[in-house]
Short mmCIF file of C-alpha atoms and ligand atoms in Angstrom, two decimals:
data_model
loop_
_atom_site.label_atom_id
_atom_site.label_comp_id
_atom_site.label_asym_id
_atom_site.label_seq_id
_atom_site.Cartn_x
_atom_site.Cartn_y
_atom_site.Cartn_z
CA MET O 21 -0.24 0.32 -0.55
CA GLN O 22 2.70 1.60 1.19
CA ASN O 23 4.38 1.93 -2.04
CA PHE O 24 1.44 2.32 -3.77
CA VAL O 25 0.65 5.38 -1.99
CA ILE O 26 4.50 6.87 -2.92
CA HIS O 27 4.77 5.47 -6.87
CA VAL O 28 0.78 8.28 -7.20
CA LEU O 29 3.25 11.03 -5.88
CA ILE O 30 5.68 10.27 -8.25
CA ILE O 31 3.35 10.61 -11.20
CA ILE O 32 2.12 13.55 -9.63
CA MET O 33 5.13 15.44 -9.42
CA ASN O 34 6.20 14.49 -12.56
CA SER O 35 3.08 15.30 -14.30
CA THR O 36 4.03 19.11 -12.32
CA VAL O 37 6.89 19.28 -12.82
CA LYS O 38 6.15 18.47 -17.05
CA LYS O 39 3.43 21.71 -16.34
CA GLU O 40 5.96 24.10 -15.27
CA LYS O 41 8.26 23.16 -17.99
CA THR O 42 5.66 23.95 -20.47
CA LYS O 43 5.16 27.97 -20.70
CA LYS O 44 1.90 29.29 -21.15
CA ILE O 45 0.75 30.68 -24.21
CA THR O 46 -1.92 32.60 -25.13
CA ALA O 47 -3.38 34.14 -28.73
CA ILE O 48 -5.51 37.52 -28.73
CA ILE O 49 -7.21 37.88 -32.00
CA LEU O 50 -8.05 41.12 -32.85
CA ALA O 51 -11.76 41.32 -35.09
CA GLY O 52 -12.96 44.80 -33.56
CA GLY O 53 -12.65 46.25 -36.22
CA LYS O 54 -15.87 46.62 -38.81
CA GLY O 55 -15.41 45.28 -42.02
CA THR O 56 -16.79 48.25 -44.26
CA ARG O 57 -15.89 47.32 -47.47
CA MET O 58 -17.57 43.37 -47.30
CA ASN O 59 -20.00 45.64 -47.93
CA SER O 60 -22.46 43.32 -45.28
CA PRO O 61 -25.34 43.15 -42.48
CA LEU O 62 -22.74 39.93 -41.34
CA PRO O 63 -19.75 41.38 -39.29
CA LYS O 64 -16.86 40.97 -40.85
CA VAL O 65 -15.01 38.08 -39.43
CA LEU O 66 -18.36 35.94 -39.32
CA HIS O 67 -17.82 35.98 -42.96
CA PRO O 68 -17.53 31.81 -43.77
CA VAL O 69 -15.11 30.28 -45.63
CA GLY O 70 -14.99 26.73 -45.97
CA GLY O 71 -18.13 26.39 -44.67
CA LYS O 72 -16.96 28.14 -41.22
CA PRO O 73 -16.61 31.10 -39.57
CA MET O 74 -13.44 32.74 -40.48
CA ILE O 75 -12.68 33.39 -36.76
CA VAL O 76 -13.92 29.29 -35.76
CA ARG O 77 -10.75 28.81 -38.33
CA VAL O 78 -8.04 31.00 -36.64
CA ILE O 79 -9.48 29.92 -32.92
CA GLU O 80 -8.73 26.45 -34.41
CA ALA O 81 -5.59 26.40 -35.55
CA CYS O 82 -4.86 27.69 -32.29
CA ARG O 83 -6.11 25.00 -29.92
CA GLN O 84 -4.76 22.85 -32.56
CA ALA O 85 -1.73 24.34 -32.24
CA GLY O 86 -1.95 23.71 -28.00
CA VAL O 87 -2.89 27.79 -27.49
CA GLU O 88 -5.10 26.91 -24.09
CA ASP O 89 -6.46 30.51 -23.28
CA VAL O 90 -8.19 32.61 -26.62
CA ARG O 91 -8.99 35.90 -25.89
CA ILE O 92 -10.88 37.02 -28.77
CA VAL O 93 -11.31 41.35 -29.13
CA ILE O 94 -14.93 42.02 -30.08
CA GLY O 95 -15.81 45.42 -30.94
CA HIS O 96 -18.01 46.05 -34.42
CA GLY O 97 -21.05 43.98 -34.44
CA GLY O 98 -19.84 41.94 -30.61
CA THR O 99 -22.64 40.63 -29.91
CA LEU O 100 -23.63 38.68 -32.77
CA VAL O 101 -19.30 37.27 -32.31
CA ARG O 102 -19.84 36.53 -28.43
CA THR O 103 -22.56 34.21 -29.80
CA VAL O 104 -20.29 32.32 -32.39
CA VAL O 105 -17.12 32.23 -30.98
CA THR O 106 -18.37 32.02 -26.80
CA PRO O 107 -19.51 27.53 -27.37
CA TYR O 108 -15.46 26.95 -28.67
CA GLY O 109 -14.35 27.97 -25.20
CA VAL O 110 -12.82 31.17 -25.73
CA GLU O 111 -13.00 34.71 -24.24
CA CYS O 112 -14.60 38.04 -25.34
CA PHE O 113 -13.11 41.46 -24.21
CA PRO O 114 -15.35 44.35 -25.92
CA GLN O 115 -12.97 47.43 -27.54
CA ALA O 116 -15.45 49.59 -27.04
CA GLN O 117 -14.11 52.38 -29.34
CA GLN O 118 -11.66 51.56 -31.83
CA LEU O 119 -8.66 53.16 -31.51
CA GLY O 120 -6.65 51.18 -33.13
CA THR O 121 -5.04 47.94 -32.99
CA ALA O 122 -2.91 48.24 -30.30
CA ASP O 123 -5.88 50.04 -28.09
CA ALA O 124 -7.26 46.30 -28.96
CA VAL O 125 -4.67 44.15 -27.71
CA LYS O 126 -4.69 47.03 -24.20
CA SER O 127 -8.49 45.22 -24.52
CA ALA O 128 -7.90 41.99 -23.60
CA GLN O 129 -7.48 41.87 -19.64
CA LEU O 130 -3.93 42.74 -20.62
CA ASP O 131 -2.54 42.75 -16.50
CA THR O 132 -4.06 38.95 -16.63
CA LEU O 133 -1.94 37.56 -19.12
CA GLU O 134 1.15 35.62 -18.17
CA GLY O 135 3.54 33.31 -19.93
CA ASP O 136 4.18 33.94 -23.72
CA VAL O 137 1.07 35.96 -26.33
CA ILE O 138 0.53 35.75 -29.35
CA ILE O 139 -0.94 38.51 -32.00
CA LEU O 140 -3.29 37.81 -34.56
CA ASN O 141 -5.86 38.76 -36.64
CA GLY O 142 -9.30 37.09 -37.10
CA ASP O 143 -10.16 37.53 -40.68
CA HIS O 144 -7.17 35.92 -41.61
CA PRO O 145 -8.80 32.39 -42.79
CA LEU O 146 -6.10 30.60 -44.47
CA ILE O 147 -3.24 30.26 -40.91
CA GLU O 148 -2.91 27.07 -40.24
CA ALA O 149 -1.82 25.16 -36.73
CA GLU O 150 1.17 23.82 -37.95
CA ASP O 151 1.81 27.75 -39.07
CA LEU O 152 1.33 28.83 -34.99
CA LYS O 153 3.70 26.20 -33.91
CA GLN O 154 6.10 27.01 -36.00
CA PHE O 155 6.49 30.36 -35.22
CA ILE O 156 5.86 30.32 -31.46
CA GLU O 157 9.21 26.76 -31.27
CA ASN O 158 11.15 29.38 -33.76
CA PHE O 159 9.75 32.67 -30.60
CA ARG O 160 11.01 30.61 -27.91
CA SER O 161 14.16 28.62 -29.35
CA GLN O 162 15.38 31.78 -29.78
CA SER O 163 14.41 33.18 -26.14
CA ALA O 164 13.36 36.74 -27.93
CA ASN O 165 11.23 38.88 -26.15
CA VAL O 166 9.25 40.25 -29.41
CA ALA O 167 8.97 38.16 -32.28
CA LEU O 168 7.26 39.76 -35.90
CA VAL O 169 6.32 37.89 -38.47
CA THR O 170 6.93 38.95 -42.18
CA CYS O 171 6.54 38.16 -45.47
CA GLU O 172 7.30 39.01 -48.77
CA LEU O 173 4.70 40.40 -51.22
CA LYS O 174 4.68 40.76 -54.92
CA LYS O 175 1.87 43.83 -53.97
CA PRO O 176 2.25 44.98 -50.58
CA LYS O 177 -0.32 47.29 -51.31
CA ASP O 178 -1.81 48.59 -48.21
CA PHE O 179 0.43 46.05 -45.95
CA GLY O 180 3.31 48.25 -43.25
CA ARG O 181 6.32 47.98 -44.60
CA VAL O 182 9.26 46.49 -42.72
CA ILE O 183 12.41 48.35 -41.82
CA ARG O 184 15.35 46.50 -40.53
CA HIS O 185 19.01 47.88 -40.97
CA GLN O 186 21.88 45.57 -41.54
CA GLY O 187 19.33 42.45 -41.63
CA SER O 188 17.77 43.69 -38.05
CA LEU O 189 13.86 44.93 -37.43
CA ARG O 190 14.09 48.65 -37.39
CA ALA O 191 10.71 49.38 -37.21
CA ILE O 192 6.94 48.92 -39.06
CA VAL O 193 6.07 51.86 -41.23
CA GLU O 194 1.95 52.25 -42.12
CA ALA O 195 2.16 52.06 -46.06
CA LYS O 196 -0.73 55.81 -44.94
CA ASP O 197 2.63 57.23 -43.32
CA ALA O 198 5.30 55.33 -46.01
CA SER O 199 7.61 57.94 -47.65
CA VAL O 200 7.79 56.62 -51.70
CA GLU O 201 10.95 55.25 -51.23
CA THR O 202 9.52 53.04 -48.48
CA LEU O 203 6.56 52.31 -50.30
CA LYS O 204 8.96 50.22 -52.41
CA ILE O 205 9.73 47.96 -49.57
CA ARG O 206 8.04 44.14 -50.24
CA GLU O 207 8.56 43.02 -46.55
CA VAL O 208 5.79 43.29 -45.14
CA ASN O 209 4.03 42.86 -41.47
CA THR O 210 1.89 40.19 -41.44
CA GLY O 211 -0.11 41.71 -38.02
CA ILE O 212 1.03 37.89 -36.39
CA TYR O 213 3.28 38.76 -33.40
CA ILE O 214 4.31 36.70 -30.24
CA ALA O 215 6.10 38.95 -27.10
CA GLN O 216 6.69 38.09 -23.97
CA ALA O 217 3.26 38.80 -21.28
CA ASP O 218 5.46 41.10 -19.35
CA VAL O 219 6.08 42.82 -21.96
CA LEU O 220 3.01 43.52 -23.35
CA GLN O 221 1.94 44.86 -20.47
CA ASP O 222 5.03 47.13 -20.18
CA TYR O 223 5.07 48.61 -24.09
CA ILE O 224 1.65 48.37 -24.43
CA PRO O 225 0.34 51.63 -23.00
CA ARG O 226 3.31 53.75 -23.70
CA ILE O 227 2.13 53.83 -27.08
CA ASP O 228 0.39 56.75 -28.51
CA ASN O 229 -1.50 57.49 -30.71
CA LYS O 230 0.26 60.40 -33.13
CA ASN O 231 0.24 59.77 -36.14
CA LEU O 232 -1.78 60.50 -39.80
CA LYS O 233 -4.40 59.29 -38.92
CA GLY O 234 -4.72 58.66 -34.98
CA GLU O 235 -4.39 55.42 -34.07
CA TYR O 236 -2.63 53.53 -31.65
CA TYR O 237 -0.91 51.69 -33.72
CA LEU O 238 0.32 48.33 -32.70
CA THR O 239 3.73 48.48 -35.23
CA ASP O 240 5.03 50.78 -32.41
CA LEU O 241 5.64 48.03 -30.29
CA ILE O 242 8.51 47.39 -32.65
CA SER O 243 10.75 50.52 -32.27
CA LEU O 244 9.57 51.19 -28.88
CA ALA O 245 11.36 47.07 -28.42
CA VAL O 246 13.94 48.30 -30.59
CA GLU O 247 14.79 51.39 -28.33
CA ASP O 248 14.99 49.12 -25.33
CA GLN O 249 17.30 46.96 -27.51
CA LEU O 250 14.92 44.17 -26.28
CA LYS O 251 15.60 40.98 -28.21
CA LEU O 252 13.58 41.31 -31.38
CA ILE O 253 13.54 38.36 -34.28
CA PRO O 254 11.41 38.77 -37.45
CA ILE O 255 9.96 35.62 -38.90
CA LEU O 256 10.00 35.11 -42.21
CA SER O 257 6.94 33.46 -43.43
CA SER O 258 4.38 32.75 -46.70
CA PRO O 259 2.38 34.57 -47.87
CA LYS O 260 -0.80 32.62 -47.33
CA VAL O 261 0.13 33.91 -43.21
CA ALA O 262 -0.75 37.53 -44.30
CA PHE O 263 -3.81 36.81 -46.47
CA GLY O 264 -6.43 39.19 -45.45
CA VAL O 265 -10.50 39.27 -46.39
CA ASN O 266 -11.29 42.72 -46.92
CA THR O 267 -13.99 42.43 -49.49
CA GLN O 268 -16.47 39.60 -50.75
CA LEU O 269 -13.91 39.36 -53.71
CA GLU O 270 -11.06 38.42 -51.05
CA LEU O 271 -13.71 36.37 -49.04
CA ALA O 272 -14.35 34.12 -52.35
CA ARG O 273 -10.61 33.31 -53.14
CA ALA O 274 -9.78 32.84 -49.25
CA ASN O 275 -13.05 29.89 -49.94
CA MET O 276 -11.87 28.98 -53.15
CA ILE O 277 -7.96 28.03 -51.40
CA VAL O 278 -9.36 26.78 -48.54
CA ASN O 279 -11.05 23.98 -50.83
CA ARG O 280 -8.20 23.39 -53.19
CA ARG O 281 -6.51 22.67 -50.32
CA LYS O 282 -9.02 20.14 -48.65
CA VAL O 283 -9.20 18.81 -51.97
CA LYS O 284 -5.73 18.12 -53.02
CA ARG O 285 -5.63 15.67 -49.37
CA LEU O 286 -7.97 13.83 -50.55
CA LEU O 287 -6.30 12.99 -54.38
CA ASP O 288 -3.40 12.74 -52.33
CA ALA O 289 -5.15 10.35 -50.60
CA GLY O 290 -6.61 8.46 -53.14
CA VAL O 291 -9.93 9.61 -54.11
CA LEU O 292 -11.13 10.25 -57.41
CA VAL O 293 -12.09 13.95 -57.85
CA LEU O 294 -13.07 13.80 -61.40
CA ASP O 295 -12.93 17.91 -62.07
CA PRO O 296 -10.88 18.92 -58.35
CA THR O 297 -12.29 23.49 -59.09
CA HIS O 298 -15.43 22.21 -59.67
CA THR O 299 -15.78 19.84 -56.21
CA TYR O 300 -16.38 21.36 -53.12
CA VAL O 301 -15.62 20.11 -50.06
CA GLU O 302 -15.40 21.60 -46.95
CA ASP O 303 -12.83 20.68 -43.38
CA ASP O 304 -14.54 18.50 -41.09
CA VAL O 305 -15.52 15.87 -43.89
CA ILE O 306 -13.83 12.76 -44.46
CA VAL O 307 -13.63 10.56 -47.96
CA GLN O 308 -12.15 7.20 -47.54
CA SER O 309 -10.18 5.94 -50.52
CA GLY O 310 -11.17 4.54 -53.51
CA ALA O 311 -14.52 6.91 -53.24
CA VAL O 312 -15.48 8.50 -56.64
CA LEU O 313 -16.68 12.48 -56.61
CA TYR O 314 -18.52 14.12 -59.78
CA PRO O 315 -18.19 17.11 -60.89
CA GLY O 316 -20.80 19.49 -59.15
CA VAL O 317 -20.73 17.55 -55.87
CA TYR O 318 -20.71 19.59 -52.45
CA LEU O 319 -19.93 17.89 -49.45
CA ARG O 320 -20.84 19.75 -46.53
CA GLY O 321 -20.73 19.34 -41.85
CA LYS O 322 -19.76 16.19 -40.63
CA THR O 323 -20.11 13.79 -43.52
CA SER O 324 -18.55 11.01 -44.27
CA VAL O 325 -18.76 8.90 -47.47
CA GLY O 326 -17.29 5.53 -47.26
CA PRO O 327 -14.68 3.53 -50.11
CA PHE O 328 -16.09 3.12 -53.95
CA THR O 329 -18.88 4.61 -53.40
CA ALA O 330 -19.77 6.90 -56.18
CA ILE O 331 -21.32 10.52 -55.72
CA GLU O 332 -23.01 11.90 -59.41
CA PRO O 333 -23.23 15.20 -60.07
CA ASN O 334 -24.21 18.09 -58.37
CA CYS O 335 -25.57 16.27 -55.27
CA TYR O 336 -25.13 18.19 -51.67
CA VAL O 337 -24.16 16.22 -48.69
CA VAL O 338 -24.57 17.82 -45.15
CA ASP O 339 -23.82 16.33 -42.05
CA SER O 340 -24.36 13.03 -43.73
CA GLU O 341 -22.63 9.06 -43.30
CA ILE O 342 -22.67 7.68 -45.91
CA GLY O 343 -21.16 3.70 -45.96
CA GLU O 344 -18.86 1.64 -48.33
CA SER O 345 -19.85 1.00 -52.27
CA VAL O 346 -22.96 3.61 -51.97
CA VAL O 347 -23.85 4.61 -55.24
CA VAL O 348 -25.86 8.27 -54.76
CA ARG O 349 -27.46 9.30 -58.39
CA ALA O 350 -27.21 12.52 -60.32
CA ASN O 351 -28.98 15.39 -58.31
CA SER O 352 -29.69 13.85 -55.39
CA TYR O 353 -30.26 15.90 -51.59
CA ILE O 354 -29.13 14.78 -48.58
CA GLU O 355 -28.72 16.26 -44.68
CA LYS O 356 -28.38 14.51 -41.73
CA THR O 357 -28.77 10.92 -43.04
CA VAL O 358 -26.94 7.67 -42.17
CA ILE O 359 -27.17 5.48 -45.81
CA LYS O 360 -25.83 1.66 -45.15
CA ALA O 361 -22.98 -0.01 -47.73
CA ARG O 362 -24.52 -0.46 -50.86
CA ALA O 363 -27.67 1.55 -50.69
CA SER O 364 -27.81 3.53 -53.97
CA ILE O 365 -30.30 6.53 -53.41
CA GLY O 366 -31.47 9.07 -56.60
CA PRO O 367 -31.38 11.01 -59.44
CA PHE O 368 -33.16 13.69 -57.77
CA ALA O 369 -33.79 11.76 -54.30
CA ARG O 370 -34.31 14.16 -51.06
CA LEU O 371 -33.10 12.46 -48.21
CA ARG O 372 -34.16 14.69 -44.83
CA PRO O 373 -32.74 14.70 -41.42
CA GLU O 374 -33.02 12.19 -38.73
CA THR O 375 -33.21 9.18 -41.99
CA GLU O 376 -31.27 6.14 -42.24
CA ILE O 377 -31.22 4.05 -45.07
CA GLY O 378 -30.49 0.18 -45.01
CA GLU O 379 -28.61 -2.00 -46.47
CA GLU O 380 -28.34 -2.91 -49.94
CA ALA O 381 -31.68 -0.51 -50.41
CA HIS O 382 -33.07 1.42 -52.63
CA VAL O 383 -34.62 5.11 -52.82
CA GLY O 384 -34.94 5.78 -56.38
CA ASN O 385 -36.20 9.94 -58.13
CA PHE O 386 -38.12 11.94 -56.67
CA VAL O 387 -38.31 10.41 -53.52
CA GLU O 388 -38.44 12.04 -50.35
CA MET O 389 -37.94 11.33 -46.57
CA LYS O 390 -37.79 12.60 -43.47
CA LYS O 391 -37.02 10.68 -40.38
CA VAL O 392 -36.97 7.25 -41.42
CA LYS O 393 -36.02 4.06 -40.75
CA PHE O 394 -35.84 1.67 -44.07
CA GLY O 395 -34.38 -1.77 -43.40
CA ASN O 396 -31.90 -3.60 -45.52
CA LYS O 397 -33.20 -4.32 -49.30
CA SER O 398 -36.05 -2.12 -49.03
CA LYS O 399 -36.87 -0.44 -52.14
CA ALA O 400 -39.48 2.63 -52.62
CA GLY O 401 -38.23 3.08 -56.39
CA HIS O 402 -40.58 5.98 -57.76
CA LEU O 403 -41.97 9.32 -57.22
CA THR O 404 -43.06 8.95 -52.86
CA TYR O 405 -42.84 10.81 -49.96
CA LEU O 406 -42.19 8.72 -46.46
CA GLY O 407 -41.96 10.87 -43.51
CA ASP O 408 -41.91 10.27 -39.38
CA ALA O 409 -41.92 6.21 -40.95
CA GLU O 410 -39.75 2.84 -40.12
CA VAL O 411 -40.13 0.05 -43.01
CA GLY O 412 -38.76 -2.94 -42.72
CA THR O 413 -36.23 -5.80 -44.71
CA ASP O 414 -36.89 -6.32 -47.75
CA THR O 415 -40.69 -4.18 -47.94
CA ASN O 416 -41.22 -2.91 -51.90
CA ILE O 417 -43.46 1.14 -51.54
CA GLY O 418 -44.43 1.50 -54.10
CA CYS O 419 -44.49 3.84 -57.09
CA GLY O 420 -46.53 7.50 -55.75
CA THR O 421 -46.66 5.57 -52.29
CA ILE O 422 -47.10 8.60 -49.73
CA THR O 423 -47.46 8.48 -45.68
CA CYS O 424 -49.58 11.03 -43.97
CA ASN O 425 -47.35 11.93 -41.17
CA TYR O 426 -49.08 15.57 -40.46
CA ALA O 427 -52.52 15.36 -39.03
CA VAL O 428 -54.97 18.43 -38.81
CA ASP O 429 -54.14 18.40 -35.66
CA LYS O 430 -51.02 20.23 -36.08
CA LYS O 431 -49.09 16.93 -34.83
CA LYS O 432 -46.52 14.50 -36.85
CA TYR O 433 -47.68 10.27 -36.79
CA LYS O 434 -46.22 7.56 -36.89
CA THR O 435 -45.87 4.82 -39.98
CA LYS O 436 -44.60 1.69 -39.05
CA ILE O 437 -44.39 -1.01 -42.81
CA GLY O 438 -42.57 -4.13 -41.66
CA SER O 439 -40.84 -6.48 -43.20
CA HIS O 440 -41.25 -8.11 -46.97
CA VAL O 441 -44.60 -6.61 -47.52
CA PHE O 442 -45.91 -5.13 -50.20
CA VAL O 443 -47.14 -1.49 -51.68
CA GLY O 444 -48.60 -1.11 -53.95
CA SER O 445 -48.60 2.06 -56.15
CA ASP O 446 -50.69 5.30 -55.47
CA THR O 447 -51.28 4.23 -51.61
CA GLN O 448 -52.20 6.19 -48.70
CA PHE O 449 -50.86 5.56 -45.43
CA VAL O 450 -53.59 8.04 -42.35
CA ALA O 451 -50.75 7.55 -39.67
CA PRO O 452 -50.63 7.00 -36.83
CA ILE O 453 -50.97 3.02 -38.84
CA GLN O 454 -49.14 0.44 -37.56
CA ILE O 455 -48.16 -2.82 -41.06
CA GLY O 456 -47.68 -6.34 -40.50
CA ASP O 457 -44.86 -8.09 -41.86
CA HIS O 458 -45.47 -10.00 -45.47
CA ALA O 459 -49.12 -8.08 -45.88
CA VAL O 460 -50.16 -6.69 -48.94
CA ILE O 461 -50.93 -3.48 -49.57
CA GLY O 462 -53.86 -3.15 -53.25
CA SER O 463 -52.64 0.00 -55.65
CA GLY O 464 -54.63 2.98 -55.04
CA SER O 465 -55.71 2.20 -51.55
CA THR O 466 -56.14 5.09 -48.95
CA ILE O 467 -55.27 2.85 -45.39
CA THR O 468 -56.27 4.17 -42.41
CA LYS O 469 -56.36 1.33 -40.35
CA ASP O 470 -53.75 -1.77 -38.61
CA VAL O 471 -52.86 -4.16 -41.39
CA PRO O 472 -52.19 -7.04 -39.81
CA GLU O 473 -49.38 -9.50 -41.09
CA LYS O 474 -49.69 -11.71 -44.15
CA ALA O 475 -52.97 -9.50 -44.71
CA LEU O 476 -54.28 -8.34 -47.85
CA ALA O 477 -55.73 -4.90 -47.72
CA VAL O 478 -57.43 -2.77 -50.73
CA ALA O 479 -59.70 0.27 -49.93
CA ARG O 480 -60.23 2.30 -52.63
CA GLY O 481 -62.93 2.90 -54.58
CA LYS O 482 -65.21 -0.07 -56.46
CA GLN O 483 -64.17 -0.76 -59.94
CA PHE O 484 -67.82 0.29 -61.58
CA VAL O 485 -68.05 -0.97 -65.45
CA LYS O 486 -70.93 -0.11 -67.70
CA GLU O 487 -70.75 -1.69 -71.56
CA ASN O 488 -71.79 -0.18 -74.26
CA TYR O 489 -71.21 3.21 -72.77
CA VAL O 490 -70.26 5.57 -75.36
CA LYS O 491 -72.13 5.41 -79.11
CA THR O 492 -69.65 5.67 -82.16
CA GLN O 493 -70.88 7.11 -85.52
CA GLY O 494 -73.85 5.22 -86.63
CA GLU O 495 -74.65 3.50 -84.25
CA SER O 496 -78.63 3.63 -83.74
CA GLU O 497 -79.74 5.00 -80.71
CA THR O 498 -82.52 3.46 -80.76
CA LYS O 499 -85.00 1.85 -78.47
CA GLU O 500 -85.12 -1.90 -77.55
C1 UD1 B 623 -2.58 46.42 -39.36
C2 UD1 B 623 -1.21 46.72 -39.69
C3 UD1 B 623 -0.03 46.88 -40.77
C4 UD1 B 623 -0.73 45.23 -41.29
C5 UD1 B 623 -1.62 44.66 -40.96
C6 UD1 B 623 -1.41 43.42 -42.10
C7 UD1 B 623 -1.29 48.72 -37.48
C8 UD1 B 623 -1.57 49.52 -37.30
N1 UD1 B 623 -0.92 48.80 -38.97
O1 UD1 B 623 -3.03 47.51 -40.88
O2 UD1 B 623 1.57 46.96 -40.44
O3 UD1 B 623 0.09 45.02 -42.78
O4 UD1 B 623 -2.86 44.80 -40.38
O5 UD1 B 623 -2.96 43.34 -41.72
O6 UD1 B 623 -1.78 47.65 -36.66
N2 UD1 B 623 -9.00 45.68 -34.93
C9 UD1 B 623 -9.45 46.09 -33.94
N3 UD1 B 623 -10.27 47.10 -33.36
C10 UD1 B 623 -9.07 48.81 -33.48
C11 UD1 B 623 -8.40 48.69 -35.00
C12 UD1 B 623 -8.54 46.59 -35.84
O7 UD1 B 623 -10.16 45.16 -33.33
O8 UD1 B 623 -9.33 49.61 -33.18
C13 UD1 B 623 -8.74 44.25 -35.71
C14 UD1 B 623 -9.79 44.20 -36.78
O9 UD1 B 623 -11.14 43.88 -36.73
C15 UD1 B 623 -8.21 43.37 -37.50
C16 UD1 B 623 -7.45 43.56 -37.26
O10 UD1 B 623 -7.31 44.16 -35.91
O11 UD1 B 623 -8.61 41.78 -37.04
C17 UD1 B 623 -6.26 44.86 -38.09
O12 UD1 B 623 -6.65 46.42 -38.10
P1 UD1 B 623 -6.92 46.76 -39.47
O13 UD1 B 623 -7.41 47.52 -39.62
O14 UD1 B 623 -7.38 45.72 -40.93
O15 UD1 B 623 -5.42 46.71 -39.67
P2 UD1 B 623 -4.57 47.27 -41.40
O16 UD1 B 623 -4.83 48.67 -41.88
O17 UD1 B 623 -4.95 45.62 -42.11
MG1 MG B 624 -6.34 44.03 -42.64
#
């Protein structure tokens, strides 16, 4: 027992020592700006890239890079931004007025910072966890006080220019404040900084707003660090980390780039993407090797696609699980649905949330299902609506079948159809209703009462035939 206690103590001590060794890292993401040029009612950082609000991409990159404390500076559209980001376990700090990037950092409760701090922009959606990890490692391995991430651009436009002297960083000059000579510099400030928490606590409050825009520039941190001979390092990175979204055109470009990255990863992993420029796959989607994606396929959210499954042109799939060797024929629309192995769907099928299609089942053209458990090997080949229904195995649902699930009391009722049932064409099931195994339903029936197993049910008007009803030319109408 004593040995056991000592053993546990050693484990606890080791983990505490480990924790002490890894210094804390906090991210401050600036997201207070207005985004005027987006011309959109949505706050800029909430515009989606690869199906996620761009600020969520930045938060996720931070998390994957091991940053636990993520602080978001909010301003314009702050209430909405807070609602979207709070579920990601981040903390929001309102910036009362948008007085500049240094003022934004100041809003993130500097006095509570510890360890190292990475500052990022919420509108840089192309940044990835690997980039952040590399910046942090670089900063720490050189024992720097401040690091500035830079990159070289062919057309540096409005970016702050990086001034170096004999290779060392001297300052950042904002494009608006720069001379013609300075504007020729192609190395720019990406807007990403890393600093020790105490450096920020000390220097941010000293930054003033004596510049053309009358703003508190975070870039002044660099010149202040130079003056005080702090250890300041540039980290030269790639243009993608400087890619900020300011307009709808840039948003569209960001979406294209992120999609291209994802599709490339799928191609590398052995997925057959017939036309990569016209196939859209969001980041969290999983597609197994050997699957085939035709042009115009759009896979969204938490969708997964099994091996050897083919998804034909113009199919839209959201949050769905598609098993192996499934065929989804052209123009199908699938939401929150599970499709088991070797099933075939479409063309023109619509599968709505909470639907499960069994193995080797067939759902044909113009069939809509909502909240349906459709058994293995069952078939609904054409023009059918099933809602709030359960269908057993190997049952045939004839063309034009409808479950009348929505009643005049505005409630939904369930239809239960057993296994090996034969439902003739043009049948309506008025729910709630149950059909036993092996039952047969005659075509054109409106079924309002339960049908026991192995029974035949026919519920339609009896056929009436009056012979020689129509008189053709020449036939006399003489009475008998
Ligand atoms: C800033 C840098 C510039 C750099 C560029 C990279 C300054 C002074 N300039 O310029 O050197 O090349 O980023 O993209 O820092 N924000 C707030 N509150 C504010 C002001 C801004 O939260 O009061 C946020 C914005 O929402 C944005 C980020 O800070 O996410 C950057 O601000 P922005 O106005 O875009 O700065 P730039 O002029 O692009
Ligand atoms: Mg900007």
